[in-house]
């Protein structure tokens, strides 16, 4: 299996609730290395750009308002099979369907306020890493 890099965001709900440390602890316990990190306050435009693929969805307005509502911690994680493994550690989009022990089961409060983002495929990981860390040589 290959070493991969993926993008994660600790979303504004989890940052406001004081769960940055709890979530990073899970990443580290799950053999992810943090190779880049930025605390950001997304503008509405940046949130819309990041979630452009969801522009036609009914929840787009609400989602981009939420994502620009407060500080978020954006990180690049590295590890074996990191993209798929991060999705497992995160749990299902809707916390009602998330497996026990997953980040969303533990810390999400709704399908929208679901604590974390994780890239869903190699192409999206490359795009999303470039979106937040353009031209940065990662450690
Ligand atoms: P993810 O890959 O698991 O994050 O899920 P998606 O790519 O399908 O959706 C992106 C984000 O939009 C999710 O993480 C949620 O924050 C939000 N979202 C997804 N589905 C819904 C929905 O049905 N209603 C609302 N309000 N938000 C949603």
mmCIF file of N, CA and C and ligand atoms in Angstrom:
data_model
loop_
_atom_site.group_PDB
_atom_site.id
_atom_site.type_symbol
_atom_site.label_atom_id
_atom_site.label_comp_id
_atom_site.label_asym_id
_atom_site.label_seq_id
_atom_site.Cartn_x
_atom_site.Cartn_y
_atom_site.Cartn_z
ATOM 1 N N UNK A 1 0.835 -1.203 0.000
ATOM 2 C CA UNK A 1 0.000 0.000 0.000
ATOM 3 C C UNK A 1 0.866 1.248 0.000
ATOM 4 N N UNK A 2 0.384 2.285 -0.656
ATOM 5 C CA UNK A 2 1.218 3.469 -0.855
ATOM 6 C C UNK A 2 1.025 4.495 0.261
ATOM 7 N N UNK A 3 2.085 5.255 0.512
ATOM 8 C CA UNK A 3 1.965 6.425 1.379
ATOM 9 C C UNK A 3 1.233 7.499 0.603
ATOM 10 N N UNK A 4 0.216 8.085 1.223
ATOM 11 C CA UNK A 4 -0.582 9.125 0.570
ATOM 12 C C UNK A 4 -0.677 10.341 1.472
ATOM 13 N N UNK A 5 -1.089 11.453 0.839
ATOM 14 C CA UNK A 5 -1.423 12.660 1.592
ATOM 15 C C UNK A 5 -2.878 12.998 1.343
ATOM 16 N N UNK A 6 -3.538 13.484 2.394
ATOM 17 C CA UNK A 6 -4.944 13.855 2.280
ATOM 18 C C UNK A 6 -5.185 15.137 3.058
ATOM 19 N N UNK A 7 -6.273 15.829 2.715
ATOM 20 C CA UNK A 7 -6.584 17.072 3.404
ATOM 21 C C UNK A 7 -7.710 16.845 4.407
ATOM 22 N N UNK A 8 -7.499 17.348 5.612
ATOM 23 C CA UNK A 8 -8.569 17.320 6.601
ATOM 24 C C UNK A 8 -8.828 18.731 7.098
ATOM 25 N N UNK A 9 -10.052 18.984 7.519
ATOM 26 C CA UNK A 9 -10.401 20.252 8.171
ATOM 27 C C UNK A 9 -11.126 19.909 9.462
ATOM 28 N N UNK A 10 -10.629 20.444 10.569
ATOM 29 C CA UNK A 10 -11.433 20.428 11.795
ATOM 30 C C UNK A 10 -12.355 21.634 11.671
ATOM 31 N N UNK A 11 -13.642 21.358 11.489
ATOM 32 C CA UNK A 11 -14.614 22.386 11.098
ATOM 33 C C UNK A 11 -14.956 23.318 12.268
ATOM 34 N N UNK A 12 -15.588 24.456 11.949
ATOM 35 C CA UNK A 12 -15.847 25.464 12.993
ATOM 36 C C UNK A 12 -16.631 24.946 14.199
ATOM 37 N N UNK A 13 -17.521 23.974 14.017
ATOM 38 C CA UNK A 13 -18.275 23.456 15.174
ATOM 39 C C UNK A 13 -17.342 22.775 16.168
ATOM 40 N N UNK A 14 -16.417 21.962 15.658
ATOM 41 C CA UNK A 14 -15.510 21.210 16.537
ATOM 42 C C UNK A 14 -14.452 22.123 17.156
ATOM 43 N N UNK A 15 -14.013 23.145 16.395
ATOM 44 C CA UNK A 15 -13.057 24.110 16.964
ATOM 45 C C UNK A 15 -13.737 24.869 18.105
ATOM 46 N N UNK A 16 -14.961 25.354 17.857
ATOM 47 C CA UNK A 16 -15.674 26.137 18.882
ATOM 48 C C UNK A 16 -15.974 25.297 20.118
ATOM 49 N N UNK A 17 -16.198 24.010 19.922
ATOM 50 C CA UNK A 17 -16.519 23.129 21.051
ATOM 51 C C UNK A 17 -15.277 22.660 21.803
ATOM 52 N N UNK A 18 -14.095 23.071 21.323
ATOM 53 C CA UNK A 18 -12.868 22.715 22.039
ATOM 54 C C UNK A 18 -12.377 21.306 21.772
ATOM 55 N N UNK A 19 -12.617 20.807 20.541
ATOM 56 C CA UNK A 19 -12.226 19.428 20.233
ATOM 57 C C UNK A 19 -11.010 19.302 19.316
ATOM 58 N N UNK A 20 -10.260 20.391 19.110
ATOM 59 C CA UNK A 20 -9.054 20.271 18.265
ATOM 60 C C UNK A 20 -8.133 19.186 18.832
ATOM 61 N N UNK A 21 -7.853 19.267 20.110
ATOM 62 C CA UNK A 21 -6.918 18.314 20.729
ATOM 63 C C UNK A 21 -7.428 16.879 20.671
ATOM 64 N N UNK A 22 -8.708 16.707 20.947
ATOM 65 C CA UNK A 22 -9.288 15.353 20.914
ATOM 66 C C UNK A 22 -9.141 14.740 19.526
ATOM 67 N N UNK A 23 -9.393 15.558 18.505
ATOM 68 C CA UNK A 23 -9.381 15.030 17.131
ATOM 69 C C UNK A 23 -7.945 14.772 16.668
ATOM 70 N N UNK A 24 -7.026 15.664 17.002
ATOM 71 C CA UNK A 24 -5.624 15.422 16.639
ATOM 72 C C UNK A 24 -5.106 14.159 17.347
ATOM 73 N N UNK A 25 -5.545 13.944 18.560
ATOM 74 C CA UNK A 25 -5.138 12.729 19.293
ATOM 75 C C UNK A 25 -5.566 11.476 18.518
ATOM 76 N N UNK A 26 -6.779 11.513 17.967
ATOM 77 C CA UNK A 26 -7.260 10.367 17.178
ATOM 78 C C UNK A 26 -6.426 10.219 15.908
ATOM 79 N N UNK A 27 -6.107 11.331 15.234
ATOM 80 C CA UNK A 27 -5.268 11.250 14.024
ATOM 81 C C UNK A 27 -3.919 10.607 14.358
ATOM 82 N N UNK A 28 -3.308 11.065 15.438
ATOM 83 C CA UNK A 28 -1.976 10.552 15.785
ATOM 84 C C UNK A 28 -2.048 9.079 16.206
ATOM 85 N N UNK A 29 -3.087 8.741 16.941
ATOM 86 C CA UNK A 29 -3.250 7.341 17.368
ATOM 87 C C UNK A 29 -3.524 6.435 16.172
ATOM 88 N N UNK A 30 -4.011 7.033 15.080
ATOM 89 C CA UNK A 30 -4.335 6.265 13.870
ATOM 90 C C UNK A 30 -3.194 6.299 12.849
ATOM 91 N N UNK A 31 -2.011 6.654 13.298
ATOM 92 C CA UNK A 31 -0.801 6.638 12.448
ATOM 93 C C UNK A 31 -0.854 7.617 11.275
ATOM 94 N N UNK A 32 -1.441 8.791 11.509
ATOM 95 C CA UNK A 32 -1.319 9.874 10.522
ATOM 96 C C UNK A 32 -0.259 10.842 11.034
ATOM 97 N N UNK A 33 0.574 11.338 10.111
ATOM 98 C CA UNK A 33 1.535 12.401 10.423
ATOM 99 C C UNK A 33 0.965 13.712 9.905
ATOM 100 N N UNK A 34 1.024 14.758 10.711
ATOM 101 C CA UNK A 34 0.616 16.092 10.250
ATOM 102 C C UNK A 34 1.807 16.693 9.509
ATOM 103 N N UNK A 35 1.628 16.976 8.202
ATOM 104 C CA UNK A 35 2.750 17.529 7.432
ATOM 105 C C UNK A 35 2.523 18.992 7.056
ATOM 106 N N UNK A 36 1.345 19.536 7.358
ATOM 107 C CA UNK A 36 1.087 20.972 7.191
ATOM 108 C C UNK A 36 -0.147 21.303 8.010
ATOM 109 N N UNK A 37 -0.220 22.541 8.510
ATOM 110 C CA UNK A 37 -1.396 22.957 9.292
ATOM 111 C C UNK A 37 -1.559 24.465 9.216
ATOM 112 N N UNK A 38 -2.796 24.899 9.148
ATOM 113 C CA UNK A 38 -3.136 26.338 9.113
ATOM 114 C C UNK A 38 -4.461 26.542 9.822
ATOM 115 N N UNK A 39 -4.492 27.464 10.777
ATOM 116 C CA UNK A 39 -5.770 27.869 11.360
ATOM 117 C C UNK A 39 -6.323 28.970 10.467
ATOM 118 N N UNK A 40 -7.531 28.774 9.956
ATOM 119 C CA UNK A 40 -8.092 29.741 9.001
ATOM 120 C C UNK A 40 -9.476 30.199 9.466
ATOM 121 N N UNK A 41 -9.851 31.369 9.016
ATOM 122 C CA UNK A 41 -11.251 31.794 9.094
ATOM 123 C C UNK A 41 -11.649 32.008 7.639
ATOM 124 N N UNK A 42 -12.349 31.050 7.067
ATOM 125 C CA UNK A 42 -12.688 31.121 5.647
ATOM 126 C C UNK A 42 -13.652 32.265 5.390
ATOM 127 N N UNK A 43 -13.447 32.964 4.270
ATOM 128 C CA UNK A 43 -14.476 33.902 3.823
ATOM 129 C C UNK A 43 -15.590 33.065 3.193
ATOM 130 N N UNK A 44 -16.732 33.687 3.011
ATOM 131 C CA UNK A 44 -17.843 32.986 2.341
ATOM 132 C C UNK A 44 -17.392 32.525 0.952
ATOM 133 N N UNK A 45 -16.649 33.377 0.239
ATOM 134 C CA UNK A 45 -16.175 33.051 -1.110
ATOM 135 C C UNK A 45 -15.230 31.851 -1.096
ATOM 136 N N UNK A 46 -14.333 31.812 -0.111
ATOM 137 C CA UNK A 46 -13.410 30.671 -0.009
ATOM 138 C C UNK A 46 -14.173 29.374 0.292
ATOM 139 N N UNK A 47 -15.172 29.470 1.160
ATOM 140 C CA UNK A 47 -15.977 28.281 1.473
ATOM 141 C C UNK A 47 -16.738 27.831 0.225
ATOM 142 N N UNK A 48 -17.252 28.780 -0.540
ATOM 143 C CA UNK A 48 -17.975 28.439 -1.777
ATOM 144 C C UNK A 48 -17.029 27.805 -2.797
ATOM 145 N N UNK A 49 -15.820 28.300 -2.880
ATOM 146 C CA UNK A 49 -14.833 27.737 -3.810
ATOM 147 C C UNK A 49 -14.462 26.323 -3.414
ATOM 148 N N UNK A 50 -14.255 26.114 -2.119
ATOM 149 C CA UNK A 50 -13.858 24.796 -1.638
ATOM 150 C C UNK A 50 -14.950 23.763 -1.893
ATOM 151 N N UNK A 51 -16.208 24.163 -1.695
ATOM 152 C CA UNK A 51 -17.334 23.233 -1.841
ATOM 153 C C UNK A 51 -18.068 23.428 -3.172
ATOM 154 N N UNK A 52 -17.380 23.938 -4.184
ATOM 155 C CA UNK A 52 -18.017 24.256 -5.478
ATOM 156 C C UNK A 52 -18.782 23.064 -6.056
ATOM 157 N N UNK A 53 -18.301 21.857 -5.804
ATOM 158 C CA UNK A 53 -18.947 20.651 -6.335
ATOM 159 C C UNK A 53 -20.376 20.499 -5.795
ATOM 160 N N UNK A 54 -20.652 21.150 -4.657
ATOM 161 C CA UNK A 54 -21.993 21.049 -4.049
ATOM 162 C C UNK A 54 -22.877 22.261 -4.347
ATOM 163 N N UNK A 55 -22.447 23.099 -5.308
ATOM 164 C CA UNK A 55 -23.133 24.369 -5.565
ATOM 165 C C UNK A 55 -24.632 24.191 -5.843
ATOM 166 N N UNK A 56 -24.987 23.100 -6.501
ATOM 167 C CA UNK A 56 -26.399 22.909 -6.882
ATOM 168 C C UNK A 56 -27.253 22.308 -5.756
ATOM 169 N N UNK A 57 -26.607 21.943 -4.645
ATOM 170 C CA UNK A 57 -27.353 21.268 -3.575
ATOM 171 C C UNK A 57 -28.154 22.267 -2.741
ATOM 172 N N UNK A 58 -29.238 21.805 -2.196
ATOM 173 C CA UNK A 58 -30.088 22.645 -1.354
ATOM 174 C C UNK A 58 -29.380 23.143 -0.108
ATOM 175 N N UNK A 59 -28.370 22.396 0.366
ATOM 176 C CA UNK A 59 -27.690 22.771 1.604
ATOM 177 C C UNK A 59 -26.452 23.643 1.373
ATOM 178 N N UNK A 60 -26.186 24.033 0.105
ATOM 179 C CA UNK A 60 -24.943 24.763 -0.212
ATOM 180 C C UNK A 60 -24.838 26.077 0.572
ATOM 181 N N UNK A 61 -25.918 26.840 0.609
ATOM 182 C CA UNK A 61 -25.914 28.146 1.280
ATOM 183 C C UNK A 61 -25.634 27.966 2.775
ATOM 184 N N UNK A 62 -26.355 27.038 3.369
ATOM 185 C CA UNK A 62 -26.197 26.775 4.792
ATOM 186 C C UNK A 62 -24.787 26.233 5.099
ATOM 187 N N UNK A 63 -24.310 25.321 4.268
ATOM 188 C CA UNK A 63 -22.977 24.728 4.461
ATOM 189 C C UNK A 63 -21.876 25.787 4.381
ATOM 190 N N UNK A 64 -21.963 26.670 3.387
ATOM 191 C CA UNK A 64 -20.891 27.665 3.218
ATOM 192 C C UNK A 64 -20.992 28.760 4.281
ATOM 193 N N UNK A 65 -22.201 29.041 4.767
ATOM 194 C CA UNK A 65 -22.333 29.953 5.926
ATOM 195 C C UNK A 65 -21.665 29.334 7.149
ATOM 196 N N UNK A 66 -21.960 28.058 7.376
ATOM 197 C CA UNK A 66 -21.368 27.345 8.515
ATOM 198 C C UNK A 66 -19.845 27.313 8.415
ATOM 199 N N UNK A 67 -19.328 26.961 7.229
ATOM 200 C CA UNK A 67 -17.877 26.809 7.084
ATOM 201 C C UNK A 67 -17.129 28.137 7.210
ATOM 202 N N UNK A 68 -17.850 29.261 7.029
ATOM 203 C CA UNK A 68 -17.214 30.572 7.171
ATOM 204 C C UNK A 68 -17.619 31.245 8.492
ATOM 205 N N UNK A 69 -18.184 30.471 9.412
ATOM 206 C CA UNK A 69 -18.729 31.060 10.639
ATOM 207 C C UNK A 69 -17.710 31.186 11.768
ATOM 208 N N UNK A 70 -16.551 30.579 11.613
ATOM 209 C CA UNK A 70 -15.570 30.626 12.701
ATOM 210 C C UNK A 70 -14.273 29.971 12.276
ATOM 211 N N UNK A 71 -13.345 29.895 13.207
ATOM 212 C CA UNK A 71 -12.034 29.323 12.891
ATOM 213 C C UNK A 71 -12.156 27.842 12.550
ATOM 214 N N UNK A 72 -11.296 27.422 11.626
ATOM 215 C CA UNK A 72 -11.203 26.015 11.240
ATOM 216 C C UNK A 72 -9.718 25.669 11.134
ATOM 217 N N UNK A 73 -9.375 24.438 11.446
ATOM 218 C CA UNK A 73 -7.970 24.016 11.368
ATOM 219 C C UNK A 73 -7.804 23.088 10.167
ATOM 220 N N UNK A 74 -7.061 23.559 9.174
ATOM 221 C CA UNK A 74 -6.839 22.795 7.945
ATOM 222 C C UNK A 74 -5.483 22.102 8.044
ATOM 223 N N UNK A 75 -5.465 20.816 7.759
ATOM 224 C CA UNK A 75 -4.204 20.070 7.869
ATOM 225 C C UNK A 75 -4.019 19.098 6.708
ATOM 226 N N UNK A 76 -2.766 18.863 6.368
ATOM 227 C CA UNK A 76 -2.433 17.778 5.449
ATOM 228 C C UNK A 76 -1.925 16.621 6.304
ATOM 229 N N UNK A 77 -2.538 15.468 6.133
ATOM 230 C CA UNK A 77 -2.130 14.267 6.858
ATOM 231 C C UNK A 77 -1.461 13.301 5.897
ATOM 232 N N UNK A 78 -0.439 12.633 6.386
ATOM 233 C CA UNK A 78 0.285 11.659 5.563
ATOM 234 C C UNK A 78 0.275 10.308 6.256
ATOM 235 N N UNK A 79 0.156 9.254 5.466
ATOM 236 C CA UNK A 79 0.216 7.904 6.027
ATOM 237 C C UNK A 79 -0.093 6.880 4.959
ATOM 238 N N UNK A 80 0.049 5.617 5.345
ATOM 239 C CA UNK A 80 -0.294 4.519 4.443
ATOM 240 C C UNK A 80 -1.780 4.583 4.127
ATOM 241 N N UNK A 81 -2.120 4.571 2.847
ATOM 242 C CA UNK A 81 -3.538 4.508 2.452
ATOM 243 C C UNK A 81 -4.355 5.615 3.144
ATOM 244 N N UNK A 82 -3.733 6.791 3.269
ATOM 245 C CA UNK A 82 -4.277 7.857 4.132
ATOM 246 C C UNK A 82 -5.673 8.318 3.708
ATOM 247 N N UNK A 83 -5.949 8.342 2.414
ATOM 248 C CA UNK A 83 -7.226 8.914 1.959
ATOM 249 C C UNK A 83 -8.391 8.053 2.435
ATOM 250 N N UNK A 84 -8.345 6.773 2.161
ATOM 251 C CA UNK A 84 -9.437 5.879 2.578
ATOM 252 C C UNK A 84 -9.461 5.704 4.094
ATOM 253 N N UNK A 85 -8.276 5.629 4.697
ATOM 254 C CA UNK A 85 -8.233 5.425 6.155
ATOM 255 C C UNK A 85 -8.818 6.623 6.905
ATOM 256 N N UNK A 86 -8.527 7.838 6.421
ATOM 257 C CA UNK A 86 -9.098 9.010 7.086
ATOM 258 C C UNK A 86 -10.619 8.971 7.024
ATOM 259 N N UNK A 87 -11.166 8.575 5.862
ATOM 260 C CA UNK A 87 -12.629 8.496 5.747
ATOM 261 C C UNK A 87 -13.210 7.510 6.772
ATOM 262 N N UNK A 88 -12.488 6.424 7.017
ATOM 263 C CA UNK A 88 -12.963 5.444 8.019
ATOM 264 C C UNK A 88 -12.921 6.019 9.423
ATOM 265 N N UNK A 89 -11.821 6.704 9.732
ATOM 266 C CA UNK A 89 -11.650 7.271 11.074
ATOM 267 C C UNK A 89 -12.669 8.394 11.316
ATOM 268 N N UNK A 90 -13.044 9.111 10.236
ATOM 269 C CA UNK A 90 -14.045 10.186 10.342
ATOM 270 C C UNK A 90 -15.434 9.643 10.615
ATOM 271 N N UNK A 91 -15.814 8.581 9.926
ATOM 272 C CA UNK A 91 -17.172 8.055 10.021
ATOM 273 C C UNK A 91 -18.094 8.669 8.987
ATOM 274 N N UNK A 92 -19.323 8.174 8.939
ATOM 275 C CA UNK A 92 -20.290 8.596 7.917
ATOM 276 C C UNK A 92 -20.629 10.079 8.051
ATOM 277 N N UNK A 93 -21.013 10.688 6.910
ATOM 278 C CA UNK A 93 -21.355 12.118 6.868
ATOM 279 C C UNK A 93 -22.389 12.468 7.934
ATOM 280 N N UNK A 94 -23.421 11.650 8.025
ATOM 281 C CA UNK A 94 -24.461 11.857 9.034
ATOM 282 C C UNK A 94 -24.070 11.106 10.313
ATOM 283 N N UNK A 95 -23.847 11.823 11.396
ATOM 284 C CA UNK A 95 -23.382 11.133 12.613
ATOM 285 C C UNK A 95 -24.339 10.043 13.099
ATOM 286 N N UNK A 96 -25.608 10.154 12.709
ATOM 287 C CA UNK A 96 -26.574 9.113 13.083
ATOM 288 C C UNK A 96 -26.183 7.767 12.481
ATOM 289 N N UNK A 97 -25.457 7.810 11.359
ATOM 290 C CA UNK A 97 -25.031 6.573 10.686
ATOM 291 C C UNK A 97 -23.558 6.239 10.932
ATOM 292 N N UNK A 98 -22.871 7.046 11.719
ATOM 293 C CA UNK A 98 -21.428 6.850 11.906
ATOM 294 C C UNK A 98 -21.161 5.717 12.895
ATOM 295 N N UNK A 99 -20.113 4.949 12.612
ATOM 296 C CA UNK A 99 -19.765 3.805 13.464
ATOM 297 C C UNK A 99 -19.235 4.288 14.817
ATOM 298 N N UNK A 100 -19.432 3.480 15.854
ATOM 299 C CA UNK A 100 -18.916 3.835 17.182
ATOM 300 C C UNK A 100 -17.414 4.097 17.135
ATOM 301 N N UNK A 101 -16.967 5.103 17.870
ATOM 302 C CA UNK A 101 -15.543 5.408 17.946
ATOM 303 C C UNK A 101 -15.039 6.323 16.865
ATOM 304 N N UNK A 102 -15.838 6.559 15.814
ATOM 305 C CA UNK A 102 -15.398 7.473 14.759
ATOM 306 C C UNK A 102 -15.525 8.924 15.248
ATOM 307 N N UNK A 103 -14.761 9.810 14.588
ATOM 308 C CA UNK A 103 -14.744 11.220 15.008
ATOM 309 C C UNK A 103 -16.150 11.821 14.925
ATOM 310 N N UNK A 104 -16.859 11.508 13.851
ATOM 311 C CA UNK A 104 -18.190 12.092 13.710
ATOM 312 C C UNK A 104 -19.171 11.519 14.739
ATOM 313 N N UNK A 105 -19.032 10.244 15.063
ATOM 314 C CA UNK A 105 -19.893 9.681 16.112
ATOM 315 C C UNK A 105 -19.636 10.401 17.430
ATOM 316 N N UNK A 106 -18.358 10.687 17.689
ATOM 317 C CA UNK A 106 -17.993 11.298 18.963
ATOM 318 C C UNK A 106 -18.329 12.789 19.022
ATOM 319 N N UNK A 107 -18.103 13.523 17.914
ATOM 320 C CA UNK A 107 -18.106 14.989 18.015
ATOM 321 C C UNK A 107 -19.066 15.709 17.070
ATOM 322 N N UNK A 108 -19.638 15.047 16.067
ATOM 323 C CA UNK A 108 -20.581 15.739 15.179
ATOM 324 C C UNK A 108 -21.913 15.913 15.904
ATOM 325 N N UNK A 109 -22.603 17.013 15.566
ATOM 326 C CA UNK A 109 -23.913 17.239 16.184
ATOM 327 C C UNK A 109 -25.052 17.203 15.163
ATOM 328 N N UNK A 110 -24.706 17.191 13.866
ATOM 329 C CA UNK A 110 -25.735 17.077 12.814
ATOM 330 C C UNK A 110 -25.044 16.681 11.515
ATOM 331 N N UNK A 111 -25.846 16.400 10.483
ATOM 332 C CA UNK A 111 -25.251 16.036 9.181
ATOM 333 C C UNK A 111 -24.409 17.189 8.637
ATOM 334 N N UNK A 112 -24.750 18.420 8.972
ATOM 335 C CA UNK A 112 -23.961 19.572 8.493
ATOM 336 C C UNK A 112 -22.817 19.889 9.460
ATOM 337 N N UNK A 113 -23.129 19.986 10.728
ATOM 338 C CA UNK A 113 -22.111 20.312 11.737
ATOM 339 C C UNK A 113 -21.452 18.995 12.147
ATOM 340 N N UNK A 114 -20.618 18.490 11.230
ATOM 341 C CA UNK A 114 -20.113 17.131 11.437
ATOM 342 C C UNK A 114 -18.609 17.063 11.684
ATOM 343 N N UNK A 115 -18.074 18.122 12.276
ATOM 344 C CA UNK A 115 -16.759 18.123 12.950
ATOM 345 C C UNK A 115 -15.524 18.092 12.053
ATOM 346 N N UNK A 116 -15.558 17.272 10.999
ATOM 347 C CA UNK A 116 -14.350 17.123 10.175
ATOM 348 C C UNK A 116 -14.676 16.966 8.696
ATOM 349 N N UNK A 117 -13.708 17.375 7.883
ATOM 350 C CA UNK A 117 -13.715 17.105 6.443
ATOM 351 C C UNK A 117 -12.546 16.177 6.138
ATOM 352 N N UNK A 118 -12.703 15.328 5.137
ATOM 353 C CA UNK A 118 -11.583 14.537 4.631
ATOM 354 C C UNK A 118 -11.756 14.323 3.140
ATOM 355 N N UNK A 119 -10.681 14.473 2.384
ATOM 356 C CA UNK A 119 -10.746 14.281 0.933
ATOM 357 C C UNK A 119 -11.283 12.881 0.629
ATOM 358 N N UNK A 120 -12.035 12.768 -0.484
ATOM 359 C CA UNK A 120 -12.684 11.478 -0.756
ATOM 360 C C UNK A 120 -12.006 10.642 -1.840
ATOM 361 N N UNK A 121 -10.951 11.169 -2.480
ATOM 362 C CA UNK A 121 -10.272 10.420 -3.553
ATOM 363 C C UNK A 121 -8.918 11.089 -3.832
ATOM 364 N N UNK A 122 -8.006 10.387 -4.502
ATOM 365 C CA UNK A 122 -6.690 10.971 -4.770
ATOM 366 C C UNK A 122 -6.761 12.302 -5.527
ATOM 367 N N UNK A 123 -7.669 12.405 -6.499
ATOM 368 C CA UNK A 123 -7.768 13.654 -7.290
ATOM 369 C C UNK A 123 -8.249 14.806 -6.403
ATOM 370 N N UNK A 124 -9.250 14.512 -5.558
ATOM 371 C CA UNK A 124 -9.756 15.590 -4.683
ATOM 372 C C UNK A 124 -8.711 15.949 -3.637
ATOM 373 N N UNK A 125 -7.968 14.979 -3.144
ATOM 374 C CA UNK A 125 -6.917 15.278 -2.163
ATOM 375 C C UNK A 125 -5.895 16.231 -2.784
ATOM 376 N N UNK A 126 -5.464 15.956 -4.002
ATOM 377 C CA UNK A 126 -4.465 16.814 -4.659
ATOM 378 C C UNK A 126 -5.028 18.220 -4.857
ATOM 379 N N UNK A 127 -6.289 18.294 -5.294
ATOM 380 C CA UNK A 127 -6.911 19.600 -5.523
ATOM 381 C C UNK A 127 -7.055 20.367 -4.204
ATOM 382 N N UNK A 128 -7.519 19.682 -3.177
ATOM 383 C CA UNK A 128 -7.806 20.361 -1.897
ATOM 384 C C UNK A 128 -6.517 20.771 -1.183
ATOM 385 N N UNK A 129 -5.465 19.964 -1.284
ATOM 386 C CA UNK A 129 -4.176 20.357 -0.693
ATOM 387 C C UNK A 129 -3.677 21.623 -1.388
ATOM 388 N N UNK A 130 -3.792 21.670 -2.716
ATOM 389 C CA UNK A 130 -3.374 22.857 -3.472
ATOM 390 C C UNK A 130 -4.227 24.078 -3.166
ATOM 391 N N UNK A 131 -5.488 23.847 -2.817
ATOM 392 C CA UNK A 131 -6.409 24.961 -2.505
ATOM 393 C C UNK A 131 -5.948 25.702 -1.252
ATOM 394 N N UNK A 132 -5.488 24.960 -0.273
ATOM 395 C CA UNK A 132 -5.103 25.587 0.999
ATOM 396 C C UNK A 132 -3.595 25.789 1.159
ATOM 397 N N UNK A 133 -2.801 25.043 0.420
ATOM 398 C CA UNK A 133 -1.349 25.166 0.567
ATOM 399 C C UNK A 133 -0.711 25.346 -0.806
ATOM 400 N N UNK A 134 -1.115 26.393 -1.538
ATOM 401 C CA UNK A 134 -0.603 26.550 -2.908
ATOM 402 C C UNK A 134 0.890 26.858 -2.898
ATOM 403 N N UNK A 135 1.598 26.090 -3.658
ATOM 404 C CA UNK A 135 3.021 26.368 -3.837
ATOM 405 C C UNK A 135 3.865 26.148 -2.603
ATOM 406 N N UNK A 136 3.296 25.505 -1.586
ATOM 407 C CA UNK A 136 4.057 25.283 -0.356
ATOM 408 C C UNK A 136 4.759 23.929 -0.457
ATOM 409 N N UNK A 137 6.059 23.920 -0.166
ATOM 410 C CA UNK A 137 6.783 22.653 -0.106
ATOM 411 C C UNK A 137 6.509 22.046 1.252
ATOM 412 N N UNK A 138 5.751 20.956 1.280
ATOM 413 C CA UNK A 138 5.366 20.347 2.556
ATOM 414 C C UNK A 138 6.559 19.587 3.149
ATOM 415 N N UNK A 139 6.595 19.557 4.469
ATOM 416 C CA UNK A 139 7.727 18.885 5.139
ATOM 417 C C UNK A 139 7.675 17.384 4.881
HETATM 418 P P1 LIG B 1 -18.420 14.280 3.280
HETATM 419 O O1 LIG B 1 -17.498 13.915 2.152
HETATM 420 O O2 LIG B 1 -18.698 13.128 4.215
HETATM 421 O O3 LIG B 1 -17.964 15.519 4.047
HETATM 422 O O4 LIG B 1 -19.864 14.621 2.662
HETATM 423 P P2 LIG B 1 -20.300 15.407 1.323
HETATM 424 O O5 LIG B 1 -19.142 15.675 0.415
HETATM 425 O O6 LIG B 1 -21.488 14.679 0.773
HETATM 426 O O7 LIG B 1 -20.866 16.794 1.891
HETATM 427 C C1 LIG B 1 -19.999 17.843 2.248
HETATM 428 C C2 LIG B 1 -20.477 18.456 3.550
HETATM 429 O O8 LIG B 1 -21.771 19.052 3.334
HETATM 430 C C3 LIG B 1 -20.723 17.457 4.682
HETATM 431 O O9 LIG B 1 -19.571 17.105 5.379
HETATM 432 C C4 LIG B 1 -21.706 18.207 5.546
HETATM 433 O O10 LIG B 1 -21.063 19.203 6.352
HETATM 434 C C5 LIG B 1 -22.562 18.902 4.504
HETATM 435 N N1 LIG B 1 -23.751 18.105 4.119
HETATM 436 C C6 LIG B 1 -23.786 16.941 3.412
HETATM 437 N N2 LIG B 1 -25.034 16.497 3.231
HETATM 438 C C7 LIG B 1 -25.836 17.423 3.828
HETATM 439 C C8 LIG B 1 -27.262 17.539 3.971
HETATM 440 O O11 LIG B 1 -28.038 16.701 3.513
HETATM 441 N N3 LIG B 1 -27.711 18.645 4.658
HETATM 442 C C9 LIG B 1 -26.863 19.592 5.184
HETATM 443 N N4 LIG B 1 -27.395 20.644 5.828
HETATM 444 N N5 LIG B 1 -25.526 19.511 5.041
HETATM 445 C C10 LIG B 1 -25.017 18.448 4.395
#
